[in-house]
Short mmCIF file of C-alpha atoms in Angstrom, two decimals:
data_model
loop_
_atom_site.label_atom_id
_atom_site.label_comp_id
_atom_site.label_asym_id
_atom_site.label_seq_id
_atom_site.Cartn_x
_atom_site.Cartn_y
_atom_site.Cartn_z
CA MET Z 20 3.79 -58.32 1.97
CA ALA Z 21 6.57 -57.63 -0.38
CA TYR Z 22 8.91 -54.75 -1.23
CA ALA Z 23 8.07 -53.05 -4.57
CA ASP Z 24 10.41 -53.86 -7.43
CA PRO Z 25 13.08 -50.93 -7.41
CA ARG Z 26 13.66 -51.48 -11.18
CA ARG Z 27 10.06 -50.47 -11.98
CA ALA Z 28 9.97 -46.86 -13.39
CA PRO Z 29 7.41 -44.46 -12.01
CA ASP Z 30 4.43 -43.79 -14.26
CA ASP Z 31 5.47 -40.37 -15.48
CA GLY Z 32 5.51 -38.97 -11.94
CA LEU Z 33 2.04 -40.21 -11.06
CA ASN Z 34 3.55 -42.47 -8.42
CA ARG Z 35 5.47 -39.72 -6.69
CA ILE Z 36 4.06 -38.69 -3.26
CA ALA Z 37 4.60 -35.02 -4.06
CA SER Z 38 2.25 -35.29 -7.07
CA LEU Z 39 -0.55 -36.92 -5.08
CA GLY Z 40 -1.32 -34.09 -2.67
CA TYR Z 41 -1.01 -36.16 0.51
CA GLY Z 42 -1.15 -34.22 3.76
CA ALA Z 43 1.23 -34.53 6.57
CA SER Z 44 -0.85 -37.05 8.49
CA GLU Z 45 -1.35 -39.19 5.33
CA ARG Z 46 2.35 -39.21 4.58
CA ALA Z 47 3.02 -40.19 8.26
CA VAL Z 48 0.44 -43.03 8.09
CA LEU Z 49 2.03 -44.23 4.92
CA THR Z 50 5.49 -44.26 6.49
CA ILE Z 51 4.23 -46.04 9.65
CA ALA Z 52 2.47 -48.67 7.55
CA ARG Z 53 5.62 -49.16 5.41
CA TYR Z 54 7.65 -49.85 8.57
CA TYR Z 55 5.04 -52.44 9.72
CA CYS Z 56 5.00 -54.09 6.30
CA ALA Z 57 8.76 -54.31 6.39
CA ALA Z 58 8.48 -56.02 9.78
CA TYR Z 59 6.08 -58.53 8.30
CA ALA Z 60 8.36 -59.15 5.24
CA ALA Z 61 11.60 -59.39 7.24
CA PRO Z 62 10.81 -59.89 10.95
CA GLN Z 63 14.41 -59.81 11.98
CA THR Z 64 14.57 -56.07 11.13
CA GLN Z 65 12.16 -55.26 13.91
CA SER Z 66 11.05 -52.28 11.84
CA TRP Z 67 7.81 -52.05 13.68
CA ILE Z 68 9.88 -50.31 16.35
CA ALA Z 69 10.80 -47.54 13.83
CA GLY Z 70 6.96 -47.35 12.91
CA ILE Z 71 6.05 -46.63 16.51
CA GLY Z 72 9.04 -44.16 16.71
CA HIS Z 73 7.78 -42.36 13.66
CA ALA Z 74 4.23 -42.07 15.08
CA MET Z 75 5.72 -40.65 18.28
CA ALA Z 76 7.90 -38.16 16.51
CA THR Z 77 5.31 -37.06 14.16
CA PHE Z 78 2.23 -36.80 16.44
CA ASP Z 79 2.22 -35.62 19.98
CA ALA Z 80 2.70 -37.96 22.95
CA GLN Z 81 -1.13 -38.19 23.34
CA ARG Z 82 -1.90 -39.27 19.85
CA GLY Z 83 1.25 -40.99 18.67
CA PRO Z 84 0.66 -44.33 20.47
CA ALA Z 85 -2.99 -44.44 19.47
CA ILE Z 86 -2.18 -43.66 15.81
CA ALA Z 87 0.61 -46.27 15.84
CA VAL Z 88 -1.81 -48.98 17.03
CA ALA Z 89 -4.54 -47.86 14.65
CA VAL Z 90 -2.09 -48.20 11.68
CA LEU Z 91 -1.08 -51.68 12.97
CA ALA Z 92 -4.77 -52.69 13.11
CA VAL Z 93 -5.20 -51.50 9.48
CA THR Z 94 -2.08 -53.31 8.20
CA GLN Z 95 -3.01 -56.48 10.13
CA THR Z 96 -6.60 -56.57 8.79
CA LEU Z 97 -5.34 -55.97 5.32
CA ARG Z 98 -2.92 -58.92 5.67
CA GLN Z 99 -5.80 -61.13 6.83
CA THR Z 100 -8.01 -60.03 3.88
CA ARG Z 101 -5.71 -60.03 0.88
CA ARG Z 102 -4.63 -63.27 -0.72
CA SER Z 103 -1.70 -61.87 -2.74
CA VAL Z 104 1.19 -59.77 -1.49
CA PHE Z 105 0.84 -56.09 -0.69
CA ARG Z 106 3.56 -54.23 -2.61
CA PHE Z 107 5.14 -51.46 -0.61
CA ASN Z 108 8.18 -49.27 -0.75
CA ALA Z 109 10.90 -49.02 1.96
CA ALA Z 110 10.19 -46.22 4.52
CA ASN Z 111 13.89 -45.77 5.19
CA CYS Z 112 15.10 -45.49 1.52
CA ALA Z 113 15.41 -41.84 0.40
CA CYS Z 114 14.50 -42.55 -3.17
CA CYS Z 115 11.99 -45.40 -2.74
CA SER Z 116 10.01 -43.56 0.01
CA GLU Z 117 9.22 -40.71 -2.41
CA GLN Z 118 7.40 -43.24 -4.63
CA VAL Z 119 3.95 -44.80 -3.95
CA THR Z 120 3.10 -48.29 -5.20
CA ASP Z 121 -0.44 -48.91 -6.56
CA HIS Z 122 -1.30 -50.82 -3.46
CA GLU Z 123 -0.12 -48.00 -1.16
CA ARG Z 124 -2.05 -45.49 -3.33
CA LEU Z 125 -5.25 -47.58 -2.75
CA LEU Z 126 -4.60 -47.74 0.89
CA ILE Z 127 -4.24 -43.96 1.31
CA SER Z 128 -7.09 -43.28 -1.13
CA ALA Z 129 -9.35 -45.43 1.14
CA LEU Z 130 -8.11 -43.49 4.24
CA ARG Z 131 -8.71 -40.25 2.58
CA ALA Z 132 -12.20 -41.31 1.79
CA CYS Z 133 -12.74 -42.26 5.47
CA LEU Z 134 -11.26 -38.97 6.64
CA ARG Z 135 -13.84 -37.03 4.57
CA GLY Z 136 -16.77 -39.38 5.55
CA ASP Z 137 -17.25 -40.83 2.12
CA ASP Z 138 -18.16 -44.46 3.01
CA SER Z 139 -19.01 -45.48 -0.54
CA ALA Z 140 -15.57 -44.32 -1.91
CA ALA Z 141 -13.81 -46.00 0.96
CA ALA Z 142 -15.65 -49.17 0.33
CA GLY Z 143 -14.71 -49.02 -3.44
CA HIS Z 144 -11.00 -48.58 -2.70
CA ALA Z 145 -11.18 -51.34 -0.07
CA PHE Z 146 -12.96 -53.70 -2.51
CA VAL Z 147 -10.08 -53.34 -5.01
CA LEU Z 148 -7.34 -53.37 -2.35
CA CYS Z 149 -8.79 -56.53 -0.56
CA GLU Z 150 -9.09 -58.20 -3.95
CA GLY Z 151 -12.88 -58.58 -3.76
CA ASN Z 152 -12.68 -60.36 -0.39
CA GLU Z 153 -14.81 -59.39 2.55
CA ALA Z 154 -13.41 -55.97 3.61
CA GLN Z 155 -15.55 -54.99 6.56
CA ASP Z 156 -12.78 -55.65 9.26
CA PHE Z 157 -10.39 -53.66 7.14
CA LEU Z 158 -12.91 -50.78 6.75
CA ASP Z 159 -13.59 -50.83 10.51
CA ALA Z 160 -9.85 -50.53 11.31
CA LEU Z 161 -9.55 -47.79 8.66
CA SER Z 162 -12.50 -45.85 10.11
CA ALA Z 163 -11.00 -46.18 13.64
CA LEU Z 164 -7.75 -44.75 12.23
CA ALA Z 165 -9.52 -41.88 10.59
CA GLN Z 166 -11.37 -41.04 13.85
CA THR Z 167 -8.08 -41.08 15.72
CA LEU Z 168 -6.57 -38.74 13.11
CA ASN Z 169 -9.60 -36.39 13.19
CA ALA Z 170 -9.75 -36.39 17.00
CA PRO Z 171 -9.34 -32.97 18.53
CA ARG Z 172 -5.85 -32.15 19.73
#
């Protein structure tokens, strides 16, 4: 997992979170995933703690821990499936966190497909994101996350 290159210019605003129509839950999942990715890239930061804290602050005490663990499962299976680095932006950078890398966009697109029950679209996004490698474990983790997000409150 690697931080995105901060010198890379956004593609005419297409990489801005505001232009992608992400809902509050999708933005929260992205932030949590970014904290976990930062912990993989630089373990000494212990940013996974901030990821759990963000889940607890964003979702209620009942759902926060389950969502934190579900996002961890998604990022972990993604790490095991991909062969190259996953580019992500820093969750705690005001400027960077408003941008979405191509890899992050694929991740949230796959999640959105799962949330709406579109298995075919989710598999397509997962195929690209997982670089053509077997993606079933990633899809299973993503489906579990979607079920947790869709669970009644």
